[in-house]
mmCIF file of C-alpha atoms in Angstrom:
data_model
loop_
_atom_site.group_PDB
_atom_site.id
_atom_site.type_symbol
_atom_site.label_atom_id
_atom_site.label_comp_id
_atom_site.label_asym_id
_atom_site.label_seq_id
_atom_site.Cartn_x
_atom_site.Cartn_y
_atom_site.Cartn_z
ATOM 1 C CA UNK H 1 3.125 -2.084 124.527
ATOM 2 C CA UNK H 2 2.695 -1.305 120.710
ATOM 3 C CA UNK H 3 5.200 -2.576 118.456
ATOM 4 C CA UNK H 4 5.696 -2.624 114.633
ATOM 5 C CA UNK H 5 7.573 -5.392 112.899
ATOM 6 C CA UNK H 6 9.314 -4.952 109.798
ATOM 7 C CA UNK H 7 10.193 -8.019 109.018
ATOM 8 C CA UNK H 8 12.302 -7.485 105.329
ATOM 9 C CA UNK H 9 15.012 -5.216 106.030
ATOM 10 C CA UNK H 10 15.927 -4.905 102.025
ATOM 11 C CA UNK H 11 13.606 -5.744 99.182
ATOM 12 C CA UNK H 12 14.640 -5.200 95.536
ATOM 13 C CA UNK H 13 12.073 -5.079 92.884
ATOM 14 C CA UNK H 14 12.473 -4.712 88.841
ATOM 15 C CA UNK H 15 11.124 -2.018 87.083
ATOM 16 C CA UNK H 16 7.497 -2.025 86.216
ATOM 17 C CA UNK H 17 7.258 -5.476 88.656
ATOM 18 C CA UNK H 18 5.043 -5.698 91.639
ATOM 19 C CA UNK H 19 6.740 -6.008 95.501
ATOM 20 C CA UNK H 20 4.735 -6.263 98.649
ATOM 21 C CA UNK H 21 6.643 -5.050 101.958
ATOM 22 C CA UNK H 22 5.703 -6.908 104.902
ATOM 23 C CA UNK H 23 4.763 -5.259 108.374
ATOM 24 C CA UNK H 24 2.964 -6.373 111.386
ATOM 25 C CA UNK H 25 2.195 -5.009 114.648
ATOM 26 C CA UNK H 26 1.541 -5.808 118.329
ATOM 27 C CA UNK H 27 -1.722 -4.004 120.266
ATOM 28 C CA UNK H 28 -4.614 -4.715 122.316
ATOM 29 C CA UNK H 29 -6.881 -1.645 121.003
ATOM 30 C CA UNK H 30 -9.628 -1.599 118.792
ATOM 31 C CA UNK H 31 -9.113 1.434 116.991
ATOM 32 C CA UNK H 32 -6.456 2.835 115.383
ATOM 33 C CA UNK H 33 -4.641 3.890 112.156
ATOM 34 C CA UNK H 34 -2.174 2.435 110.242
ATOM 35 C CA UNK H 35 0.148 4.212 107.979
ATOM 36 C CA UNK H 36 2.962 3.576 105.076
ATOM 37 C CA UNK H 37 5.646 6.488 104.870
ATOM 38 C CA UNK H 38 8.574 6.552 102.589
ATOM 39 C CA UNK H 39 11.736 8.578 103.186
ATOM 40 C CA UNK H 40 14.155 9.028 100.180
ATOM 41 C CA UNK H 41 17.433 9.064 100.485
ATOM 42 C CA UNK H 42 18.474 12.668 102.353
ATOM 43 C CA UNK H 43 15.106 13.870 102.305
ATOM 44 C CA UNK H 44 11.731 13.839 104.277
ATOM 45 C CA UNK H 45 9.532 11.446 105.150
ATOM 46 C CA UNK H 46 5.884 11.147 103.260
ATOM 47 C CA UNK H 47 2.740 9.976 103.514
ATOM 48 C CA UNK H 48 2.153 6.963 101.018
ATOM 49 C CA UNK H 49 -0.882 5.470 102.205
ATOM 50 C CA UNK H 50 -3.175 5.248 105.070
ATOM 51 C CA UNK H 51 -6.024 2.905 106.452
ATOM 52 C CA UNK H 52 -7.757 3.250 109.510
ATOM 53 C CA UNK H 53 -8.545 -0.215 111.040
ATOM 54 C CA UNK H 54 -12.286 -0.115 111.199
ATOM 55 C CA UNK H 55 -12.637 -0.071 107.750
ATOM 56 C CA UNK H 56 -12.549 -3.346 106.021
ATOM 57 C CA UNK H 57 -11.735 -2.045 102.787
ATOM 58 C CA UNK H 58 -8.146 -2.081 102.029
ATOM 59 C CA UNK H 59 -6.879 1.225 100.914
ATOM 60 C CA UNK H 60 -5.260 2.324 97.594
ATOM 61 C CA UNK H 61 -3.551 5.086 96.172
ATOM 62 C CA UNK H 62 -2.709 4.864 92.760
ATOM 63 C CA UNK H 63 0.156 2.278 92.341
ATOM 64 C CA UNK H 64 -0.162 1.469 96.463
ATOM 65 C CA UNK H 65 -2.357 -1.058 97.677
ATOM 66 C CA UNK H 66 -2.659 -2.530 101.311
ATOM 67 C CA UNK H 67 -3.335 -5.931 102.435
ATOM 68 C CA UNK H 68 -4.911 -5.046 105.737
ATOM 69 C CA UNK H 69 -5.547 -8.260 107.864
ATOM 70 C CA UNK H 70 -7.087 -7.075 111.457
ATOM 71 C CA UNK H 71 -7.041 -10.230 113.359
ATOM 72 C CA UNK H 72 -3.596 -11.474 111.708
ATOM 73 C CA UNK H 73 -2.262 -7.854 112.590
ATOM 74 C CA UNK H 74 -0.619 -7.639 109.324
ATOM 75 C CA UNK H 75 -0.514 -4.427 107.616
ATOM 76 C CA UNK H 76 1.620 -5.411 103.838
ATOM 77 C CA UNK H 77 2.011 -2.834 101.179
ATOM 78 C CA UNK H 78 1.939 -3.528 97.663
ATOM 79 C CA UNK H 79 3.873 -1.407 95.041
ATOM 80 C CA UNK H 80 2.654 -1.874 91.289
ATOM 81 C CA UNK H 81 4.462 -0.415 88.498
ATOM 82 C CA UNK H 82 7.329 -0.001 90.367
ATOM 83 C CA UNK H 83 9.172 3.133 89.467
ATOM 84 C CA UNK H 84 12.872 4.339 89.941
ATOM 85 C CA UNK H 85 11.424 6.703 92.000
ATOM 86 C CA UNK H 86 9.764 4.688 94.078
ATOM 87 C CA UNK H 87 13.402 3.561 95.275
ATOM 88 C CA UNK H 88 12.958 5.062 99.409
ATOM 89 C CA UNK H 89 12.943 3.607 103.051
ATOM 90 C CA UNK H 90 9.416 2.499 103.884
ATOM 91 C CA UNK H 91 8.359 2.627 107.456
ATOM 92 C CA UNK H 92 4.991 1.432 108.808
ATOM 93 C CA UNK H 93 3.571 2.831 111.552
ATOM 94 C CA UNK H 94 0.667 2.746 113.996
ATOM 95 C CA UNK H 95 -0.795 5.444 115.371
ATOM 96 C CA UNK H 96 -3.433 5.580 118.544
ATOM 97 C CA UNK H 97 -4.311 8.591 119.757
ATOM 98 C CA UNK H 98 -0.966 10.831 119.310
ATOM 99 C CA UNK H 99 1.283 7.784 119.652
ATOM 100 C CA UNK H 100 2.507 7.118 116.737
ATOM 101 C CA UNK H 101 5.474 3.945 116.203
ATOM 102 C CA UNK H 102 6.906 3.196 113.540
ATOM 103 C CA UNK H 103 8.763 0.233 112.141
ATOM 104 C CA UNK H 104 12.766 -0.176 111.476
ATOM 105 C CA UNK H 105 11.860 0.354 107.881
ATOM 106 C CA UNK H 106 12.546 -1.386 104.710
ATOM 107 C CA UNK H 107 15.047 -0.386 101.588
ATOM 108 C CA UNK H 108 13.494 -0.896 98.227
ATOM 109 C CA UNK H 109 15.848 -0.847 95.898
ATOM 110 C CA UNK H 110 14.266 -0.590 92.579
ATOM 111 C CA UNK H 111 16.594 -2.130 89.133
ATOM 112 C CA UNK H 112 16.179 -0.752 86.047
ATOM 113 C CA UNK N 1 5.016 27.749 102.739
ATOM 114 C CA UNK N 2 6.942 25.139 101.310
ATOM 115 C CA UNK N 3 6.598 22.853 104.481
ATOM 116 C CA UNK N 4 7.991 21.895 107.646
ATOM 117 C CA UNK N 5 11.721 23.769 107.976
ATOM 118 C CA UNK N 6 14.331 22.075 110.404
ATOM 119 C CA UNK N 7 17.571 24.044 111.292
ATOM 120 C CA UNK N 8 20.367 23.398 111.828
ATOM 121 C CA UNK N 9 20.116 20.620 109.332
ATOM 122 C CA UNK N 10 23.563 19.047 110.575
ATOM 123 C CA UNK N 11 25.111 19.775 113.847
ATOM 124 C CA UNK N 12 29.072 18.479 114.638
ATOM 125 C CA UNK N 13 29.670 18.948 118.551
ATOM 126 C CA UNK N 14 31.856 18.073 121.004
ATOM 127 C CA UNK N 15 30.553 15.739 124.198
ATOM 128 C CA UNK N 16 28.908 17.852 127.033
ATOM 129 C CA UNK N 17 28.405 20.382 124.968
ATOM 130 C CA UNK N 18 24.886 21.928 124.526
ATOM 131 C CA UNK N 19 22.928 21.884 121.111
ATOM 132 C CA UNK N 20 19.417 23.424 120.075
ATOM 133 C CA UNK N 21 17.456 22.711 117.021
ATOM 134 C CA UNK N 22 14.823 24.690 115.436
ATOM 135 C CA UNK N 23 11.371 23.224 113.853
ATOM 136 C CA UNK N 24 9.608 26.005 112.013
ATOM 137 C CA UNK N 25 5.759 23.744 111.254
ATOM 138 C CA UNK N 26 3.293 24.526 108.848
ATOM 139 C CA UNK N 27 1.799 27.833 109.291
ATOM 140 C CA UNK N 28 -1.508 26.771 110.109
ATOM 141 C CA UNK N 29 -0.591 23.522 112.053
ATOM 142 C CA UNK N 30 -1.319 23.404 115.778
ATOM 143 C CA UNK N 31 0.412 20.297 116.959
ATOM 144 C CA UNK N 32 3.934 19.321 116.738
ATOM 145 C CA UNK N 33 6.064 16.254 117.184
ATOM 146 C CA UNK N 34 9.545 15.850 118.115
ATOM 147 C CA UNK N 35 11.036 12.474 116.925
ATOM 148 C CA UNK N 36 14.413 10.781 116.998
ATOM 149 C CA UNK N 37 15.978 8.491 114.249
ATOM 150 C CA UNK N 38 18.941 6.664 114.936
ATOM 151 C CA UNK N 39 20.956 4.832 111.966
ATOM 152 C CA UNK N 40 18.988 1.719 110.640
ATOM 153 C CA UNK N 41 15.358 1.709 112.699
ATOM 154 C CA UNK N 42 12.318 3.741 112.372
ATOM 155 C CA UNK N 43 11.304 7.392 114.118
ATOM 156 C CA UNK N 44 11.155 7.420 117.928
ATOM 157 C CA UNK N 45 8.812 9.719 119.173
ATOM 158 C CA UNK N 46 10.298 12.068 121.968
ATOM 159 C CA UNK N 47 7.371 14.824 122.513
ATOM 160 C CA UNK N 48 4.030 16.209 120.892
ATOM 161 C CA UNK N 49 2.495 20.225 121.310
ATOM 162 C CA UNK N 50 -0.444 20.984 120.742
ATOM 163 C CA UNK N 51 -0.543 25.184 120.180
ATOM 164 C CA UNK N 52 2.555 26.596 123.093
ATOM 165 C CA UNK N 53 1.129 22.858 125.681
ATOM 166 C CA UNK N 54 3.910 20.539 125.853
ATOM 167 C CA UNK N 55 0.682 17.134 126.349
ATOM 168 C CA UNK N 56 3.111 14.409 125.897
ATOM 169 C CA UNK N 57 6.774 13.628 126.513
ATOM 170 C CA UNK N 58 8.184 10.302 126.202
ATOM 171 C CA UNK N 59 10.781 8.232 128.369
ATOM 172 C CA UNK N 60 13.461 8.330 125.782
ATOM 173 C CA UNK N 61 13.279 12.557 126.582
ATOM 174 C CA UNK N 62 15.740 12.589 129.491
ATOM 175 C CA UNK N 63 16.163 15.541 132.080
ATOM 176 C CA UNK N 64 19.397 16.703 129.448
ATOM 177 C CA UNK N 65 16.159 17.392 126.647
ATOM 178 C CA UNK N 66 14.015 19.970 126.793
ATOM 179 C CA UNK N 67 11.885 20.870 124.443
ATOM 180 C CA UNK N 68 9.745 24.229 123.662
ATOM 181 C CA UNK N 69 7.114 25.912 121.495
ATOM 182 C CA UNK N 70 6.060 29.335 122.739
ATOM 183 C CA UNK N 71 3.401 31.399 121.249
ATOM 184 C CA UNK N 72 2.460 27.930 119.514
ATOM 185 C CA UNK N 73 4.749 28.530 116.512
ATOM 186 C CA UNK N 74 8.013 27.540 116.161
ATOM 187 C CA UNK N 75 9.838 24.607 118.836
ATOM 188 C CA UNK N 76 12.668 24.578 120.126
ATOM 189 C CA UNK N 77 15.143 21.113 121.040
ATOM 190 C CA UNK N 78 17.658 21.736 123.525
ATOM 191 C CA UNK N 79 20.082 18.578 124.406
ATOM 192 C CA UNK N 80 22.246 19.744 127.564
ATOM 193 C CA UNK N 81 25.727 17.845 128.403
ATOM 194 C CA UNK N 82 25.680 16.030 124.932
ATOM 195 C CA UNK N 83 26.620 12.743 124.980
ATOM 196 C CA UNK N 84 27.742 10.009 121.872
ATOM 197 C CA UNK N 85 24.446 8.263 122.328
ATOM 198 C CA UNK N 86 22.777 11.354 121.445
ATOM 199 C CA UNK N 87 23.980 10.826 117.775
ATOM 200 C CA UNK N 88 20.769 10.686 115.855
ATOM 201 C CA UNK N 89 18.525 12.450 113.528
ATOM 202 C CA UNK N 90 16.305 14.940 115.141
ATOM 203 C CA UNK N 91 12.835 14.318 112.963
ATOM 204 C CA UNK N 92 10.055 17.531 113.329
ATOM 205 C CA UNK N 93 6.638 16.629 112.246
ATOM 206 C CA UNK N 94 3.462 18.610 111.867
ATOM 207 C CA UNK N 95 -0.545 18.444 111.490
ATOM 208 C CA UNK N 96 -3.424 19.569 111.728
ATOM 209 C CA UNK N 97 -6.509 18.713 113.737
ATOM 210 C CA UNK N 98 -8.662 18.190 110.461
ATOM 211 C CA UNK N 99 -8.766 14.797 109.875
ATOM 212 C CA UNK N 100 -8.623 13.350 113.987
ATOM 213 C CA UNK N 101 -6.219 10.917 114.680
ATOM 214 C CA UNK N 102 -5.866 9.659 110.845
ATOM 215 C CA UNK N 103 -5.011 12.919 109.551
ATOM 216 C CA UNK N 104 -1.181 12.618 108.012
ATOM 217 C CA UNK N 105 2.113 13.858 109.910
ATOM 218 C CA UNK N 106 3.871 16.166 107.791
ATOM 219 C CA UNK N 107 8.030 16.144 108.316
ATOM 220 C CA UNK N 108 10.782 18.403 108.145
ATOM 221 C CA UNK N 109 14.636 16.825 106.423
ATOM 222 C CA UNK N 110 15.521 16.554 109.810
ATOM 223 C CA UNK N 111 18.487 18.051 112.082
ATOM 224 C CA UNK N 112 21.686 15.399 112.209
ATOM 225 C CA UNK N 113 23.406 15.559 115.138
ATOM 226 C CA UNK N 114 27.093 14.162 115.825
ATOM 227 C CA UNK N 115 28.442 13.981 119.176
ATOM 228 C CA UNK N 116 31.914 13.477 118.790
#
């Protein structure tokens, strides 16, 4: 079965510091996707990053950055510049085929 | 079309009673996930359309859920017989076939249910 760890149930970050959430996850396949989501308090869930796992290039968008280690099955995401805004849960998730699992999540708080 | 709409967005009922939620997707997306949050852990995913075909339900959907989408538009989540353990958050998601299997899932605020 696939699983997704989340390892850091709260992080807290200063403003303008860098924080890397942990995540790892359990499968036997080959190929798949792997995907950062953060939901803000009361509202929806969105994409923050993506990286599919034949690429060996880590992804990054902007302030987000992944540390994508295949055989380790670690999927970490850093946050640079961190932003009030950026204060959210943050679930990972895997996704093969239309399964897609997600993580328990982790709280960022982020001190101004 | 500001995204994916969810109604009712919170939901108080009594147990055994019967609830339905609404997921209105993106206009132009053809599949559609149903997913259940409960207080502290990640979405769970309960079933997935593609246009009006119901491809995928999981084991967490008991025979008290059923789930709908005719005409391939809007979906329907009816929980029969409520129970307490149905307490949850009732997550809609949407996308596109552009983009495979990486393309992103695009959520609604979700419908809250309490089963008192």
């Amino acid at each position: 079965a696939q699983t997704v760890t989340q390892s850091q149930p709260e992080m807290s970050v200063q403003e303008a510091e860098t924080v890397t959430l942990s995540c790892t996850y359990d499968t036997s396949e080959s190929d798949y996707y792997l995907f950062w989501y953060k939901q803000p308090p009361s509202r929806q869930m969105i994409l923050v990053i993506r990286q599919e796992a034949y690429k060996q290039q880590n992804a990054t968008e902007n302030r987000f950055s992944v540390n994508f280690q295949k055989a380790a099955k670690s999927f970490s995401l850093k946050i640079s510049d961190s932003q009030l805004g950026d204060a959210a849960m943050y679930f990972c998730a895997y996704r093969i085929l239309n399964d897609m699992r997600f993580g328990a999540g982790t709280r960022l708080t982020v001190k101004p | 079309d500001t995204g994916v709409s969810q109604n009712p967005r919170h939901k108080i009922t009594k147990r055994g009673q019967n609830v339905t939620f609404r997921c209105d997707p993106i206009s132009e997306h053809n599949r559609l996930y149903w997913y259940r949050q409960t207080l502290g852990q990640g979405p769970e995913f309960l079933t997935y359309f593609q246009n009006e075909a119901q491809l995928e339900k999981s084991r967490l959907l008991s025979d008290r859920f059923s789930a709908e989408r005719p005409k391939g538009s809007f979906s329907t989540l009816e929980i029969q017989r409520t129970e307490q353990g149905d307490s949850a958050m009732y997550l809609c998601a949407s996308s596109t076939p552009s983009g495979g299997f990486a393309g992103e899932l695009f959520f609604g605020e979700g419908s809250r249910l309490t089963v008192l």
